[in-house]
Amino acid sequence: MMPIANPRVCIIGAGLAGLTTGKNLQDEGIDFTILEATSNFGGTWRYEPRVGFYENGLPVFTSMYKHLRTNLPKPTMELKGFPIPSNIPSFPTWDVYYDYIRKYVQHFQIEKHIKFQHYVIKVSRINNVWRVKHKYLPTGEEMEDEFDFVIVGTGHFNKPNRPVMKGEEFFKGNIIHSHDYREPEPYRNKRVLTVGAGPSGLDITMDVATVAKTIFHSHHSPQNFKTKFPPNYVKKPDIKEYNETGVTFVDGSYEDIDDVIYCTGYLFNFSFLDESAGLNVSSKTVTPLHKFMVNINEPSLIIIGLIEKACLAIALEAQARYTAALVKGKFSLPSKEDMMKEWQRRADLCIARGRTFSNLHFLAEGEDDYYEELSKESGIERVPPVMFKIRNTDAEAKIENLYTYRNYVYEVIDKNTFVRRLENETNSVS
């Protein structure tokens, strides 16, 4: 891919992926346009009390709920070049972190590049350029622009993975996906079933437990959580079927249930990419991607944030720096053949570790190696190994006690070392 002197760059989405990419392109002196479907930046970090659809027919993309606090400590949430203030708590609430994002946008003057309420309909590769068709929602006017690079930053937390279970149509209670969960109050004194033990499943279960009569938690996580849950918490296995008033589980037990919240994750949604983009998109994978982001078949299409099991904010920012260096022409990608070989190696490793292709985008234990790879190939500054170490220590703290892991403060000493202490304590421990 030959460098382009003054590339036309389109970023889709003004969430954290799009904003950090824009900032890094700006650092390289590259102009860009961000097309954002909503009227605000910040993506999933912006709380929206409404669920379903807006008046203009646009779906509510954000899954933010009222009582969310970050589940990673603030050193792993900090964006390069913009320190998080020292007075911000170790695990900030969503509104505190969103204010940090707002100030980031203001400081780097990113908003002037954003076209709000421009909903991307279709991205096509025609005659060696990208044609991006988008609609201005207030008027319904459709327009099409040409770009040399398209950078997708829409994330993967907006299309709910909503299972449909046997007998669900007979159930007279209310069933929602965690995408539409906002606050616990509607569940006061009710018998509530939550399904799933990922980060949101655990968080929402504990949130609802503060008001529910009983919280039944259905999951099959192999994780050995040591948390002592409250007396109204009841662990249950997977659902077998519903009837009018409750649920039978696979162990044969039955419980009367008033409300159900499926915390069952999200599906990838890149419906605006047509076949000319040269990618295979399924509900949980996008292939083939070099370094989890560069489209091997059409390398001027890059997807930021298509990773899981990582310090997401830092990983996004590293990908954004890599992307800006690529667009600037600071380095050359390997040959298509070599990129495909590397992609196949990653796919084989995923299977060798006993995982399915739905785990293909997991960084997990390979997160720090990934940062080394990005730096080695592109020349960008490496994410320091201390960040991966913090994430591992935080993960252990979660297993020990989901109610207390946010009581720790993490302080980075150098690129390899940190100290951890309890809030309001001065004695530090490694």
XYZ file of C-alpha atoms in Angstrom:
430
model
C 0.000 0.000 0.000
C 1.665 3.210 -1.196
C 1.545 6.288 1.074
C -0.949 8.975 0.046
C 0.158 12.607 0.421
C -3.145 14.060 1.653
C -5.388 11.094 2.377
C -9.129 11.497 2.736
C -10.022 9.675 5.940
C -13.452 8.699 7.241
C -13.930 7.482 10.807
C -17.253 5.802 11.557
C -18.353 6.401 15.134
C -17.439 9.008 17.759
C -16.992 6.641 20.661
C -13.657 6.027 22.337
C -12.274 4.214 19.271
C -13.196 7.000 16.868
C -12.112 9.816 19.162
C -8.677 8.367 19.938
C -8.115 7.593 16.258
C -9.043 11.142 15.360
C -6.685 12.572 17.957
C -3.783 10.465 16.694
C -4.469 11.320 13.054
C -4.476 14.961 14.086
C -1.082 14.464 15.745
C 0.209 13.286 12.356
C -1.245 16.315 10.571
C -3.901 14.255 8.796
C -7.388 15.661 8.251
C -10.379 13.410 8.883
C -14.153 13.312 9.176
C -16.016 11.436 11.899
C -19.535 10.321 10.997
C -21.568 9.824 14.181
C -25.143 8.538 14.067
C -26.257 10.110 17.362
C -26.157 13.725 18.485
C -23.366 13.137 21.041
C -19.864 11.718 21.231
C -18.688 9.119 23.721
C -20.458 6.025 22.420
C -21.272 3.463 25.074
C -19.784 5.673 27.799
C -22.665 8.100 27.484
C -25.667 7.270 29.667
C -29.047 7.403 27.946
C -32.079 6.746 30.169
C -34.208 5.804 27.174
C -34.164 2.345 25.637
C -35.321 1.028 22.270
C -35.421 3.736 19.623
C -35.186 7.501 19.343
C -37.930 9.562 17.712
C -36.040 9.502 14.397
C -36.028 5.695 14.358
C -32.375 5.347 15.330
C -31.773 2.570 17.871
C -30.320 3.495 21.244
C -26.780 2.139 20.911
C -25.451 2.687 24.419
C -25.770 -0.009 27.076
C -24.690 2.223 29.960
C -26.554 1.758 33.231
C -26.989 4.242 36.041
C -24.783 2.696 38.724
C -21.884 1.510 36.551
C -18.334 1.902 37.790
C -15.373 0.895 35.662
C -14.246 -2.680 36.260
C -10.621 -1.785 35.565
C -8.547 0.696 37.609
C -7.854 4.132 36.216
C -4.196 3.613 35.100
C -5.572 1.182 32.510
C -8.270 3.681 31.469
C -5.950 6.625 30.803
C -5.553 7.902 27.243
C -2.076 8.811 26.059
C -1.236 12.487 26.310
C -4.113 13.272 28.648
C -3.548 12.196 32.275
C -6.536 11.263 34.417
C -6.672 13.761 37.319
C -5.307 12.427 40.596
C -8.518 13.270 42.463
C -10.569 10.851 40.334
C -11.347 7.599 42.203
C -9.451 4.430 41.351
C -12.577 2.918 39.740
C -14.594 5.925 38.531
C -18.314 5.934 37.867
C -19.451 6.224 34.251
C -20.243 9.944 34.583
C -16.795 10.781 35.975
C -15.100 8.857 33.172
C -17.399 10.388 30.574
C -16.407 13.833 31.852
C -12.781 12.817 31.313
C -13.630 11.859 27.713
C -15.468 15.169 27.243
C -12.414 17.106 28.404
C -10.186 14.990 26.130
C -12.363 15.933 23.135
C -12.330 19.581 24.161
C -8.584 19.712 24.812
C -7.668 18.205 21.443
C -10.448 20.067 19.594
C -11.838 16.894 18.043
C -15.493 17.922 17.942
C -14.994 20.198 14.938
C -14.300 17.063 12.867
C -17.519 15.284 13.895
C -20.650 15.259 11.752
C -23.395 14.369 14.202
C -26.595 12.534 13.227
C -24.959 11.123 10.112
C -25.935 7.468 9.968
C -23.710 5.307 7.769
C -25.767 3.118 5.445
C -23.194 1.499 3.184
C -19.433 1.284 2.697
C -18.255 0.023 -0.702
C -14.905 -0.377 -2.435
C -15.282 0.948 -5.988
C -12.486 1.928 -8.404
C -9.840 1.880 -5.664
C -11.670 4.290 -3.385
C -14.123 3.855 -0.532
C -17.609 5.172 -1.114
C -19.423 5.892 2.110
C -23.169 6.416 1.874
C -24.700 8.134 4.882
C -27.976 9.744 5.892
C -28.419 13.020 7.756
C -31.159 11.930 10.125
C -32.907 15.273 10.821
C -33.778 15.721 7.124
C -33.464 12.178 5.757
C -31.082 13.444 3.079
C -28.732 10.739 1.788
C -25.262 11.559 0.510
C -22.175 9.689 -0.658
C -18.536 10.684 -0.173
C -15.269 9.179 -1.355
C -12.352 8.389 0.958
C -8.923 6.813 0.728
C -9.198 5.233 4.175
C -12.184 4.082 6.221
C -11.677 3.459 9.933
C -14.542 1.690 11.685
C -14.926 2.592 15.353
C -18.498 1.514 16.060
C -17.559 -1.038 18.717
C -19.270 -4.333 19.404
C -21.579 -3.590 22.317
C -24.751 -2.467 20.549
C -26.419 -5.558 19.025
C -27.689 -7.753 21.882
C -27.088 -11.492 21.805
C -30.616 -12.377 22.895
C -31.325 -16.109 23.262
C -34.866 -17.436 22.840
C -35.633 -20.303 25.197
C -38.276 -23.015 25.090
C -41.638 -21.879 26.458
C -40.664 -18.222 26.575
C -43.838 -17.239 24.727
C -45.941 -18.489 27.658
C -44.075 -16.509 30.316
C -46.160 -13.641 31.705
C -43.260 -11.793 33.302
C -40.963 -9.266 31.684
C -37.787 -10.271 29.799
C -35.098 -7.801 28.702
C -31.472 -7.906 27.579
C -28.882 -6.089 29.691
C -28.571 -3.609 26.796
C -31.876 -2.171 28.048
C -31.062 -2.316 31.766
C -30.739 1.112 33.364
C -31.375 0.937 37.127
C -32.499 -1.553 39.798
C -35.571 0.251 41.156
C -38.134 -1.436 38.820
C -37.106 -4.772 40.377
C -37.769 -3.846 44.005
C -39.257 -6.753 46.003
C -39.428 -8.944 42.895
C -38.096 -12.386 42.071
C -35.545 -11.658 39.372
C -33.560 -14.037 37.186
C -30.299 -12.827 35.660
C -28.574 -14.954 33.036
C -24.821 -14.829 32.404
C -21.658 -14.259 34.433
C -19.620 -11.938 32.260
C -18.693 -8.478 33.574
C -22.167 -6.996 32.993
C -23.908 -10.139 34.272
C -22.060 -9.998 37.570
C -22.410 -6.237 37.900
C -26.135 -6.137 37.131
C -26.846 -9.152 39.349
C -25.223 -7.369 42.284
C -27.006 -4.117 41.434
C -30.446 -5.768 41.317
C -29.701 -7.776 44.470
C -29.804 -4.526 46.467
C -33.568 -4.235 45.895
C -34.911 -7.627 44.743
C -36.781 -10.042 46.985
C -34.688 -12.840 45.463
C -32.060 -12.743 42.750
C -31.651 -16.035 40.891
C -28.402 -16.099 38.927
C -28.228 -18.617 36.082
C -24.793 -19.230 34.604
C -22.257 -21.921 33.748
C -19.056 -19.955 34.238
C -16.097 -22.156 35.187
C -14.715 -19.284 37.242
C -14.514 -20.130 40.941
C -15.843 -16.911 42.449
C -15.130 -16.718 46.179
C -17.479 -13.802 46.816
C -19.923 -14.182 49.674
C -23.182 -13.090 48.056
C -26.124 -11.676 50.045
C -28.833 -13.980 51.505
C -31.265 -13.176 48.673
C -28.810 -14.507 46.046
C -29.437 -18.000 44.642
C -27.083 -19.608 42.123
C -28.872 -21.604 39.376
C -27.700 -23.638 36.369
C -28.789 -23.051 32.762
C -32.448 -22.574 31.834
C -34.329 -25.588 30.471
C -37.710 -23.976 29.771
C -40.274 -21.402 30.821
C -43.896 -21.677 31.802
C -46.370 -18.888 32.601
C -45.006 -18.068 36.025
C -41.409 -19.215 36.130
C -38.475 -21.246 34.942
C -37.365 -24.869 35.086
C -33.598 -25.320 35.084
C -31.508 -28.136 33.611
C -31.068 -29.718 37.052
C -34.853 -30.153 37.279
C -35.390 -27.389 39.840
C -38.144 -24.802 39.353
C -38.492 -21.186 40.510
C -41.310 -18.666 40.260
C -39.913 -15.618 38.461
C -41.253 -12.090 37.920
C -38.557 -10.624 35.658
C -35.638 -11.885 33.573
C -32.500 -10.011 32.478
C -30.359 -11.715 29.854
C -26.744 -10.628 30.354
C -25.616 -12.718 27.415
C -23.317 -10.377 25.580
C -23.377 -8.877 22.108
C -23.055 -9.832 18.465
C -20.815 -8.127 15.918
C -22.760 -5.786 13.683
C -21.094 -4.337 10.597
C -24.083 -4.468 8.277
C -22.962 -1.306 6.465
C -19.938 -3.134 4.996
C -20.898 -4.667 1.651
C -19.205 -7.622 -0.026
C -16.731 -5.369 -1.839
C -15.066 -4.712 1.536
C -13.566 -8.203 1.289
C -14.357 -9.317 4.842
C -16.240 -12.299 6.214
C -18.484 -11.015 8.993
C -20.290 -13.388 11.343
C -22.019 -12.819 14.663
C -18.746 -13.196 16.597
C -15.905 -12.899 14.086
C -14.599 -10.641 11.351
C -11.953 -12.220 9.133
C -9.286 -11.919 7.888
C -7.779 -9.107 9.975
C -4.090 -8.343 10.459
C -3.295 -7.495 14.089
C -7.016 -7.835 14.828
C -7.789 -4.685 12.826
C -6.346 -4.247 9.299
C -8.455 -5.773 6.518
C -5.950 -8.076 4.800
C -7.872 -8.016 1.506
C -8.310 -4.218 1.486
C -5.781 -2.744 3.966
C -7.158 0.798 3.750
C -10.142 -0.440 5.778
C -9.312 -0.713 9.469
C -11.540 -1.747 12.371
C -10.606 -0.328 15.780
C -11.663 -2.045 18.996
C -12.515 -5.505 17.696
C -10.800 -7.139 20.645
C -11.950 -8.689 23.903
C -10.362 -9.723 27.206
C -8.041 -6.716 27.382
C -7.522 -3.295 28.918
C -9.883 -1.949 26.298
C -9.203 1.805 26.546
C -5.442 1.326 26.336
C -5.762 -1.276 23.577
C -8.010 1.049 21.541
C -5.552 3.885 21.919
C -2.632 1.664 20.849
C -4.587 0.566 17.790
C -5.389 4.213 17.045
C -1.687 5.147 17.147
C -0.805 2.194 14.898
C -3.545 3.265 12.463
C -2.385 6.882 12.352
C 1.179 5.726 11.645
C -0.104 3.481 8.854
C -2.202 6.218 7.241
C 0.752 8.599 7.497
C 2.941 6.063 5.699
C 5.429 5.714 8.549
C 5.692 1.973 7.993
C 4.701 -0.642 5.442
C 2.492 -3.627 6.103
C 3.840 -7.120 5.433
C 2.829 -8.747 2.148
C -0.698 -10.086 1.871
C 0.699 -13.614 1.920
C 2.611 -12.985 5.148
C -0.375 -11.292 6.794
C -2.550 -14.280 5.921
C 0.034 -16.661 7.378
C 0.104 -14.707 10.613
C -3.689 -14.599 10.747
C -3.844 -18.361 10.237
C -1.299 -18.835 13.003
C -3.542 -16.861 15.385
C -6.583 -18.877 14.341
C -4.710 -22.158 14.868
C -3.496 -21.004 18.276
C -7.055 -20.151 19.297
C -8.185 -23.696 18.465
C -5.076 -25.228 20.084
C -6.008 -23.478 23.340
C -9.354 -25.253 23.268
C -11.338 -22.205 22.229
C -13.915 -21.835 19.508
C -13.778 -19.282 16.695
C -16.094 -17.089 18.781
C -13.000 -16.441 20.934
C -10.861 -15.423 17.960
C -10.754 -11.762 19.026
C -9.653 -12.507 22.597
C -6.304 -11.023 23.593
C -6.426 -12.574 27.094
C -3.015 -13.960 28.085
C -1.543 -12.652 24.812
C -2.385 -9.008 25.515
C 1.114 -7.803 26.385
C 2.626 -9.708 23.453
C 0.125 -7.932 21.215
C 1.349 -4.516 22.332
C 4.915 -5.616 21.593
C 3.856 -6.725 18.095
C 2.144 -3.410 17.331
C 5.185 -1.448 18.440
C 7.676 -3.656 16.599
C 5.795 -3.464 13.304
C 4.761 0.206 13.319
C 7.352 1.956 15.495
C 4.731 3.388 17.858
C 5.564 3.700 21.539
C 4.876 0.412 23.293
C 2.138 0.046 25.878
C 4.188 -0.707 29.015
C 4.022 -4.263 30.419
C 2.837 -2.897 33.765
C -0.662 -2.456 32.323
C -1.063 -6.178 31.661
C 0.276 -6.897 35.148
C -2.323 -4.576 36.668
C -5.111 -6.265 34.712
C -4.017 -9.688 35.946
C -3.875 -8.538 39.571
C -7.278 -6.894 39.220
C -8.701 -10.121 37.748
C -7.465 -12.048 40.787
C -9.034 -9.468 43.093
C -12.383 -9.934 41.315
C -12.267 -13.681 41.932
C -11.516 -13.087 45.614
C -14.352 -10.642 46.213
C -16.572 -8.878 43.698
C -17.730 -6.466 46.393
C -14.275 -5.238 47.429
C -11.982 -5.361 44.359
C -12.757 -1.717 43.596
C -11.396 -0.706 47.003
C -7.838 -0.997 45.692
C -5.744 1.873 44.351
C -3.116 1.049 41.716
C -0.113 3.304 41.255
C 2.303 2.888 38.349
C 5.955 3.155 39.448
C 7.601 2.510 36.091
C 6.892 0.614 32.867
C 7.200 -2.742 34.638
C 6.196 -2.024 38.219
C 3.160 -0.911 40.186
C 2.044 -0.837 43.782
C -1.424 -1.586 45.079
C -2.984 -0.439 48.309
C -6.405 -0.221 49.831
C -8.045 3.176 49.697
C -7.170 5.349 52.708
C -4.135 3.187 53.463
C -0.547 4.318 53.040
C 1.168 0.925 53.168
C 1.746 -0.332 49.638
C 1.963 -3.895 48.420
C 3.172 -5.195 45.064
